[in-house]
Coordinates of C-alpha atoms and ligand atoms in Angstrom, one line a residue:
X1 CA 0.0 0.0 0.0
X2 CA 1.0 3.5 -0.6
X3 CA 1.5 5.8 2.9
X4 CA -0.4 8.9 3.5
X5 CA 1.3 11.8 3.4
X6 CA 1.5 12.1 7.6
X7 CA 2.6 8.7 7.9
X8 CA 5.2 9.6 5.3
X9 CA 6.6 13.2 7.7
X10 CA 6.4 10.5 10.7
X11 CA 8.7 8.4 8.7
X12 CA 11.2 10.8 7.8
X13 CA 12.0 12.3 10.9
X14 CA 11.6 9.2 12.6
X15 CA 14.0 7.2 10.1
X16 CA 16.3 10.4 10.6
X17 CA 16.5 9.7 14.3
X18 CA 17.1 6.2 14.4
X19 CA 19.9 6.4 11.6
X20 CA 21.3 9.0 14.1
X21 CA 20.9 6.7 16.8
X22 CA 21.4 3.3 16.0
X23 CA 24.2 4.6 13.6
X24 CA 26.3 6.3 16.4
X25 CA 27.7 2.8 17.5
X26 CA 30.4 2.5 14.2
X27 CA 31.0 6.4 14.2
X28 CA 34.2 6.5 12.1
X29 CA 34.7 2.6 12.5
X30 CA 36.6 1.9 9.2
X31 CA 35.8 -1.3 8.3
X32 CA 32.1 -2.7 9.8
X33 CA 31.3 -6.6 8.7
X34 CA 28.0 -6.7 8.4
X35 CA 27.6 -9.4 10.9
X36 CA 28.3 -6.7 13.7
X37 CA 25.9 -5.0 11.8
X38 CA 23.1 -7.8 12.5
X39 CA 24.3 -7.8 15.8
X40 CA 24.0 -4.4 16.4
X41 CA 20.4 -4.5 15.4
X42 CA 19.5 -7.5 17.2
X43 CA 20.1 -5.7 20.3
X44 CA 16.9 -3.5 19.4
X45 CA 14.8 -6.8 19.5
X46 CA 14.6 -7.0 23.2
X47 CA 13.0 -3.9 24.9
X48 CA 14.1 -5.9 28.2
X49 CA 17.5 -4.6 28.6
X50 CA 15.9 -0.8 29.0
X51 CA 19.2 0.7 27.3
X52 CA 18.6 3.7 25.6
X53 CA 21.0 4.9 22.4
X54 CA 21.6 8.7 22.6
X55 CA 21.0 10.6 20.0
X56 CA 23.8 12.9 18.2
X57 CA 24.6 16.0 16.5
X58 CA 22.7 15.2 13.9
X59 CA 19.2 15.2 15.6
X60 CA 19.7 18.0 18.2
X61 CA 20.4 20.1 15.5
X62 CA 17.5 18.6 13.3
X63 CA 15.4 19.6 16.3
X64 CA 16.5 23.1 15.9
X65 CA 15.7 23.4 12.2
X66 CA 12.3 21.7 12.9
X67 CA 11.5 23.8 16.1
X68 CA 12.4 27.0 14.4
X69 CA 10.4 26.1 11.4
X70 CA 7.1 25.6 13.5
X71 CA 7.6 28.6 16.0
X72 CA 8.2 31.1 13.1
X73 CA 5.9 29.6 10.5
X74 CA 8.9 29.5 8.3
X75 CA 12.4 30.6 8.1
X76 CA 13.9 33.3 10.4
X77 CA 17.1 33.3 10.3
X78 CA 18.0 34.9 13.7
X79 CA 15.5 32.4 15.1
X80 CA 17.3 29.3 14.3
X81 CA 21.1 30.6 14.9
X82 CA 20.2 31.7 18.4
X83 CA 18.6 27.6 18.8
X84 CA 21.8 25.9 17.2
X85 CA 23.4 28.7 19.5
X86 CA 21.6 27.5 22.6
X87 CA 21.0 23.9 22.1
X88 CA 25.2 23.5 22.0
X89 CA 25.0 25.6 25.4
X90 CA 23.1 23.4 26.9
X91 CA 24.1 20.2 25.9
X92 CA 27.7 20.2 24.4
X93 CA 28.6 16.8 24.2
X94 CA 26.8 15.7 21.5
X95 CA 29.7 14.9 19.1
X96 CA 29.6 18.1 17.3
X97 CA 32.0 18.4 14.4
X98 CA 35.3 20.1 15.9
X99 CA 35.2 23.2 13.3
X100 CA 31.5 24.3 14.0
X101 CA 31.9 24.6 17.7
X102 CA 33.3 27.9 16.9
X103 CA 30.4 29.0 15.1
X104 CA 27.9 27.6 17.3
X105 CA 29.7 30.0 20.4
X106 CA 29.8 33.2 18.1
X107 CA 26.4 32.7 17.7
X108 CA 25.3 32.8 21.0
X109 CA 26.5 36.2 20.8
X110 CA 23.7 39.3 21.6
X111 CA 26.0 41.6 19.7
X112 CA 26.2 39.7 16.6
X113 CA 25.0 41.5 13.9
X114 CA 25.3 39.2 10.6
X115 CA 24.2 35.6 11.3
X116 CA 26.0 34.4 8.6
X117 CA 28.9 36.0 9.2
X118 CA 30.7 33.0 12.1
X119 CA 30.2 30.6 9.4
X120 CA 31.8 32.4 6.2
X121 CA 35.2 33.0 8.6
X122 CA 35.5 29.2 9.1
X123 CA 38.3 27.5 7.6
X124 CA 40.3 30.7 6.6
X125 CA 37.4 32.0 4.9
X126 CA 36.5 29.2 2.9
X127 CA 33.7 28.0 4.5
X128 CA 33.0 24.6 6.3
X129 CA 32.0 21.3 3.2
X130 CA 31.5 19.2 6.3
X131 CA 28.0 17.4 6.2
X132 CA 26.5 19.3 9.3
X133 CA 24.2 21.1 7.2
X134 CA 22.4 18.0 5.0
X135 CA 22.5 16.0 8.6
X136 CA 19.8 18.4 9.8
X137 CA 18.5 19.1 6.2
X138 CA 15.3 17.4 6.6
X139 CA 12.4 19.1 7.8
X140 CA 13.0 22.2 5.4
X141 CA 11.1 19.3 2.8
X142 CA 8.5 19.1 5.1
X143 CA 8.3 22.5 5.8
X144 CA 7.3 23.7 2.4
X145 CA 5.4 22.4 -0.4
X146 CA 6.7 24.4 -3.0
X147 CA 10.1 22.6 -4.4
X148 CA 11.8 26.6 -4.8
X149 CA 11.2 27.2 -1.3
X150 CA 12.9 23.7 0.4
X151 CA 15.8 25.1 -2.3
X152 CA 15.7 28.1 -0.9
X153 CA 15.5 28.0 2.8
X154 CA 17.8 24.9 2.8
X155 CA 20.3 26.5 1.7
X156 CA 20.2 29.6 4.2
X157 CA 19.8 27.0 6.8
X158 CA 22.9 25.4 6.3
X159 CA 24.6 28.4 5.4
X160 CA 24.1 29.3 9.2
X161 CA 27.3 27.2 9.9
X162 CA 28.3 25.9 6.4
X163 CA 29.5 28.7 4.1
X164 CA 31.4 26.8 1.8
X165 CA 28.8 25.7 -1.8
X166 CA 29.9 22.0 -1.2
X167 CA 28.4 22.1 2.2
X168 CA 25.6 24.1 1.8
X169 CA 24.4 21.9 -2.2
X170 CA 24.7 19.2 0.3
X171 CA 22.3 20.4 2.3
X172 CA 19.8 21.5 -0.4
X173 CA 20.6 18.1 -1.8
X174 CA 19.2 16.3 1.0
X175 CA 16.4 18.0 1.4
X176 CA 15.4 18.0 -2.6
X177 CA 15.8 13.8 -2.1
X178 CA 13.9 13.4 1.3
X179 CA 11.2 16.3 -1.0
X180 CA 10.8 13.8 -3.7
X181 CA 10.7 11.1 -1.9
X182 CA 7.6 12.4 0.8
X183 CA 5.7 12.6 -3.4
X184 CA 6.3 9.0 -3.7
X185 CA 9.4 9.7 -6.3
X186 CA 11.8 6.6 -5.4
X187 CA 8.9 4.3 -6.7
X188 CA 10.4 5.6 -10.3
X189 CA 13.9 5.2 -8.8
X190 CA 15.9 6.6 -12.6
X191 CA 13.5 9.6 -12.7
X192 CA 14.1 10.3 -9.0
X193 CA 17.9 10.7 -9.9
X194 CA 17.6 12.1 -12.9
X195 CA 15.5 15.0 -11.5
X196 CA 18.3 15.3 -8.5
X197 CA 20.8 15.8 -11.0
X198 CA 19.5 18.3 -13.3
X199 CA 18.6 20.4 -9.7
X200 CA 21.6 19.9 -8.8
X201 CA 23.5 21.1 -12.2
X202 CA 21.4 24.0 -12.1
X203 CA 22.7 24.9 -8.6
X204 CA 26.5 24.0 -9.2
X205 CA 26.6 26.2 -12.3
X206 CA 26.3 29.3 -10.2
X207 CA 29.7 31.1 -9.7
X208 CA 29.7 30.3 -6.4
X209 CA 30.1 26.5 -6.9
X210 CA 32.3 27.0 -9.9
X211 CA 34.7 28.6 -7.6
X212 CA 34.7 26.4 -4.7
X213 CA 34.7 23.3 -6.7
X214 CA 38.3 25.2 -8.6
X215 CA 39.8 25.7 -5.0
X216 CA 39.2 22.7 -3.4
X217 CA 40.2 20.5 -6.9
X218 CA 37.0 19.0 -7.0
X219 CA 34.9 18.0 -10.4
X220 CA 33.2 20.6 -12.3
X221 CA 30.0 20.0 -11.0
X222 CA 31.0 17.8 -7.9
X223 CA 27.5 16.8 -6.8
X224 CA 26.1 16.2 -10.3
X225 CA 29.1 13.9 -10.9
X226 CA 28.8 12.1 -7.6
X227 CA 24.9 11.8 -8.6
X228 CA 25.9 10.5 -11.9
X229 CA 28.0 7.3 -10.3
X230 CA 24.9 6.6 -8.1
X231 CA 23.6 6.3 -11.2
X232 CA 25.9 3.8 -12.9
X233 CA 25.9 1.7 -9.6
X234 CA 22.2 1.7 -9.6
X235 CA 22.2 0.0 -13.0
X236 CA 25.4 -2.9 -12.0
X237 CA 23.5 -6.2 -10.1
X238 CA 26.3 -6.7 -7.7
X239 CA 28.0 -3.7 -6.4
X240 CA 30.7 -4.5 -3.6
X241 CA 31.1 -2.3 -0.6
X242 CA 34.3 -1.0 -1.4
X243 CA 32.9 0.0 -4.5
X244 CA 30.8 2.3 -2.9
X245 CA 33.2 3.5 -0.5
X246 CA 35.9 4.5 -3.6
X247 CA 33.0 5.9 -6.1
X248 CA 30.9 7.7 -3.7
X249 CA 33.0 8.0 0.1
X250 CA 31.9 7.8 3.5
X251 CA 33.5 10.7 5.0
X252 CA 32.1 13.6 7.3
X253 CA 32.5 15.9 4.1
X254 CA 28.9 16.5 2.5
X255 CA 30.1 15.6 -1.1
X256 CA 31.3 12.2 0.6
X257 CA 28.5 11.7 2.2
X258 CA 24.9 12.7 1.2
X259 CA 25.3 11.2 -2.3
X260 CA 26.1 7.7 -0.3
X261 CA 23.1 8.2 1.5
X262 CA 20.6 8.7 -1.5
X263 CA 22.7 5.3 -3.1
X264 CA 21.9 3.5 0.6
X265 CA 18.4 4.3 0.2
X266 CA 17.9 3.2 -3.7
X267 CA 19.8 0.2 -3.2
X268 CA 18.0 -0.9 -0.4
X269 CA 14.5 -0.3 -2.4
X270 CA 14.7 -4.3 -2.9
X271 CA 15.8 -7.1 -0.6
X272 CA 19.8 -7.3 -0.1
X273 CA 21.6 -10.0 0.2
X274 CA 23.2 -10.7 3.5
X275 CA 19.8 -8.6 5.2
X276 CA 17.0 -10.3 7.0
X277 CA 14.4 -11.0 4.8
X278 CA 11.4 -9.6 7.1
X279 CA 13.5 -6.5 7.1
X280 CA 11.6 -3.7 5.9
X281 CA 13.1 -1.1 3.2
X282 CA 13.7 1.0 6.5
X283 CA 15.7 -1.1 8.1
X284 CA 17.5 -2.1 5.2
X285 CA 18.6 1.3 4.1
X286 CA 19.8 2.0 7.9
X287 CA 21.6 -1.6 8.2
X288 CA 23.6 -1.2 5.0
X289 CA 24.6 2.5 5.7
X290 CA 26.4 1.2 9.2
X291 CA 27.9 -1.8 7.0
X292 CA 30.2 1.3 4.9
X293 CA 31.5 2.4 8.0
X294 CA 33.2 5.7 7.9
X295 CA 30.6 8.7 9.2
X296 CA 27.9 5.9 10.0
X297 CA 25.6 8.2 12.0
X298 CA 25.4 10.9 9.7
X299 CA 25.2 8.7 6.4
X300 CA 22.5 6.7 8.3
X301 CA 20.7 9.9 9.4
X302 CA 20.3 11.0 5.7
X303 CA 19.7 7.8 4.3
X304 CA 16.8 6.7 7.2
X305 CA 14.8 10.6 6.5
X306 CA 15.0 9.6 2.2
X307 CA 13.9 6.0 3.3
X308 CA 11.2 7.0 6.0
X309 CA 9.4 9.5 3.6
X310 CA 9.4 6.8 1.1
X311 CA 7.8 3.7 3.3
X312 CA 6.4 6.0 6.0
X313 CA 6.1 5.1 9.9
X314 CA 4.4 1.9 9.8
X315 CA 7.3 0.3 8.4
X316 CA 9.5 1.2 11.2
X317 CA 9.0 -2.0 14.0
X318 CA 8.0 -0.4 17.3
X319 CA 10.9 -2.3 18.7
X320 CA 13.6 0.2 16.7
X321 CA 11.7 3.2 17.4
X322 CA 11.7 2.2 21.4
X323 CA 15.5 1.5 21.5
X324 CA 16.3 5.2 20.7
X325 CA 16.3 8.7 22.7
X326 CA 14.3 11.3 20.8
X327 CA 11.6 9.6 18.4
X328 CA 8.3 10.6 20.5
X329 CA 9.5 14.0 20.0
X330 CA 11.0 13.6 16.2
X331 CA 7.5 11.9 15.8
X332 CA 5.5 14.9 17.3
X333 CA 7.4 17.2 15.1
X334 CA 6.7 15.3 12.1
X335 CA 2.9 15.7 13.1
X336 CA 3.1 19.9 13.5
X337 CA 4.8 20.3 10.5
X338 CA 2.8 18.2 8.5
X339 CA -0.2 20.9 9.9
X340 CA 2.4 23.6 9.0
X341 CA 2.6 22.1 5.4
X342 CA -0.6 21.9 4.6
X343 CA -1.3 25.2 5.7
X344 CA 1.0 26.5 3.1
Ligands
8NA1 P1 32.5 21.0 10.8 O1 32.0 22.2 10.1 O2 33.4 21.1 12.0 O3 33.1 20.0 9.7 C1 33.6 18.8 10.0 C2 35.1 18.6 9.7 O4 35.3 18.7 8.3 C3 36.0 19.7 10.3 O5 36.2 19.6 11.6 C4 37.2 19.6 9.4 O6 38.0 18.6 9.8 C5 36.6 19.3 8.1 N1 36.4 20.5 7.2 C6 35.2 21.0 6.9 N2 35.4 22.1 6.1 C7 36.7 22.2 5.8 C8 37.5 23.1 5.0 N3 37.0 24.1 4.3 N4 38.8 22.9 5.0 C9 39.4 21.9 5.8 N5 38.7 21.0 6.5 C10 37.3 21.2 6.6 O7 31.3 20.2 11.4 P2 30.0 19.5 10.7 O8 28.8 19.9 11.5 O9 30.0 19.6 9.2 O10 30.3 18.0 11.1 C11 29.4 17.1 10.9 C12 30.0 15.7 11.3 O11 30.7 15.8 12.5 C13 28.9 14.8 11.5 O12 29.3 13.5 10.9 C14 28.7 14.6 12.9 O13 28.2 13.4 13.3 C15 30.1 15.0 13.5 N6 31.1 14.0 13.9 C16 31.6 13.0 13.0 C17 32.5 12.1 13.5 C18 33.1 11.0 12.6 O14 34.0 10.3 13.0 N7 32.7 10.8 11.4 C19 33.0 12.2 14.8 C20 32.5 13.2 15.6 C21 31.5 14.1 15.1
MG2 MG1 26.6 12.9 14.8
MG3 MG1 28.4 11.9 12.0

C-alpha cells in the first residue's frame, strides 16, 4: 500500500532519528562486517535490557531546524542561529563536528549583527563542506510544499554554519531527495535521480560552486558527478562495498556523504543479500549505511529521512523506534509540521 502523506513526515523524521541513533555505535569505524551490523540491530529486539542509544549531533540540531520552522511559521534566520546557539549551550557533548563549535559559540553572541557571518570566517574563509548542514537538512522538505522554497531556505539553513557551496548543495541536496521522496518519487527510482541531478546542475553552475569546486580540486560539477555514479551503480547487479566506499565515500565531508546516503536508500529499495528477509526497506537502508562504515551516524541519518518518507512510519518495527532517545518528540514534530505544510 502506498503511505499517507503524515505517515510519510512521521517516517522521515523518525528514520532520521534512528539512523542518528542506531548509527552512532560504528562512528568512524573503518571497516564494519556486516555481521556486527546484525548484531547491532538484534540488540533493538529486546525492549528488556531498557538501554537507551543517545541521539547525536545530527538530531539535536535537526530539532533546531524543525522547532524554528514551527515557532516562526517559516524561516527566520536569527531564530534558528540563536537555537543551534543554545542547544550546543546546553548540551555540548553531543559529538559536534570540531570546526562548527566555533560558530555555534559566536552565535550565542547578543551583539552579533550578521548571522551568517561565524560561518563564512571558518576554515580561513572558505567555508566549512563538512556534512553538518544535509544532517539536519530534513524538515525544510516538510516545511514547504513548494520545491523553490525547500531550495531556498535549505540552503540559508545550512549556510548558518556551512558557508562553503559544497556544504551548503549538500544540504539542499538532501532535502530535494527526502522532498521527492515524501511525493512518492523513489517508486520511479531513474526519474528520482535524474531529477536530483539536473537540480543539482542548475545549482553547481552558479559562480559560487564553480569557484569552490576550482579551489578545493573538486569536479566541475562535484554533486552532479557524484549523482551521476549513483547512477551507474544503480544500474550494475552486484556492487561490492568498497565499491561504494571509492565511487561515492563515506567521509564527514557532504560531497562524501549525502550522495552515499541517497545510493543507501535506492539500493535498499529491494531485498539485499546478506539482510533479513522480514526487514523492511527502513531497516535495510539503515543496516547497509552502518555496513560502509566511515561517518555511519550521519550517512544513516540521511539515508533513514529519504527512506522514512518513502515507506512511511508503519514500516519502522516499534521495537527500533523504542531503542532510541528522541523519536516521541521527532514523531511529534513530524505531526506539526505536517499541519504547518498543509497550511502552506
Ligand atoms: P564541521 O564544520 O566542523 O566540519 C567537520 C570537519 O570537516 C571539520 O572539523 C574539518 O576537519 C573538516 N572540514 C570542513 N570544512 C573544511 C574546510 N573548508 N577545510 C578543511 N577542513 C574542513 O562540522 P559539521 O557539522 O559539518 O560536522 C558534521 C559531522 O561531525 C557529522 O558527521 C557529525 O556526526 C560529526 N562527527 C563526526 C565524526 C566522525 O567520526 N565521522 C566524529 C564526531 C563528530
Ligand atoms: Mg553525529
Ligand atoms: Mg556523524
Amino acid at each position: 500500500a502506498v503511505p499517507m502523506m503524515l505517515s510519510r513526515f512521521r517516517g522521515a523524521l523518525v528514520g532520521s532519528v534512528l539512523g542518528d541513533c542506531i548509527g552512532g555505535e560504528f562512528e568512524g569505524t573503518v571497516d564494519v562486517p556486516l555481521d556486527r551490523v546484525l548484531q547491532h540491530l538484534s540488540t533493538l529486539e529486546d525492549d528488556a535490557d531498557g538501554e537507551t542509544l543517545r541521539y547525536s549531533d545530527d538530531t539535536a540540531m535537526m530539532r533546531c531546524v524543525a522547532d524554528s520552522l514551527l515557532i516562526r511559521m517559516g524561516f527566520d534566520e536569527r531564530d534558528m542561529a540563536q537555537r543551534f546557539a543554545k542547544e550546543f549551550k546546553n548540551q555540548p557533548n553531543r559529538g559536534y563536528g570540531s570546526g562548527v563549535v566555533q560558530v555555534l559559540r559566536k552565535l550565542a553572541s547578543p551583539t552579533l549583527m550578521d548571522v551568517f557571518q561565524p560561518a563564512r570566517a571558518q576554515f580561513s574563509g572558505r567555508g566549512s563542506f563538512g556534512n553538518g548542514g544535509a544532517m539536519r537538512a530534513a524538515p525544510f522538505a516538510l516545511a514547504f510544499r513548494n520545491i523553490a522554497d525547500v531550495r531556498k531556505y535549505s540552503r540559508l539553513g545550512a549556510m548558518l554554519t556551512h558557508a562553503c557551496s559544497l556544504g551548503y548543495n549538500g544540504a539542499v541536496l538532501q532535502a530535494l531527495a527526502v522532498h521527492l521522496a515524501l511525493q512518492g518519487a523513489l517508486a520511479l527510482p531513474t526519474d528520482f535521480i535524474d531529477k536530483l541531478i539536473s537540480e543539482m546542475e542548475e545549482l553547481e553552475k552558479e559562480e559560487a560552486g564553480q569557484h569552490d569546486a576550482n579551489a578545493l580540486n573538486s569536479a566541475e560539477l562535484p554533486y552532479c558527478s557524484r549523482l551521476h555514479r549513483v547512477k551507474e551503480l544503480m544500474d550494475k547487479s552486484s556492487v561490492s562495498i568498497e565499491e561504494v566506499i571509492s565511487e561515492l565515500g563515506n567521509g564527514i565531508a557532504a560531497l562524501e556523504s549525502v550522495p552515499t546516503a541517497i545510493f543507501c536508500a535506492l539500493r535498499c529499495l529491494e531485498a539485499r543479500d546478506g539482510l533479513p528477509e522480514e526487514f523492511g526497506g527502513v531497516e535495510r537502508t539503515i543496516a547497509y549505511s552502518l555496513a560502509l562504515g566511515g561517518d555511519t551516524d550521519t550517512i544513516a541519518c540521511m539515508a533513514g529521512a529519504i527512506a522514512g518518507a518513502h515507506y512511511g512510519i508503519e514500516s519502522i518495527p516499534q521495537s527500533w523506534q523504542n531503542s532510541s532517545e528522541g523519536v516521541v518528540e521527532a514523531d511529534d514534530l513530524a505531526e506539526r509540521l505536517h499541519k504547518l505544510y498543509n497550511l502552506g
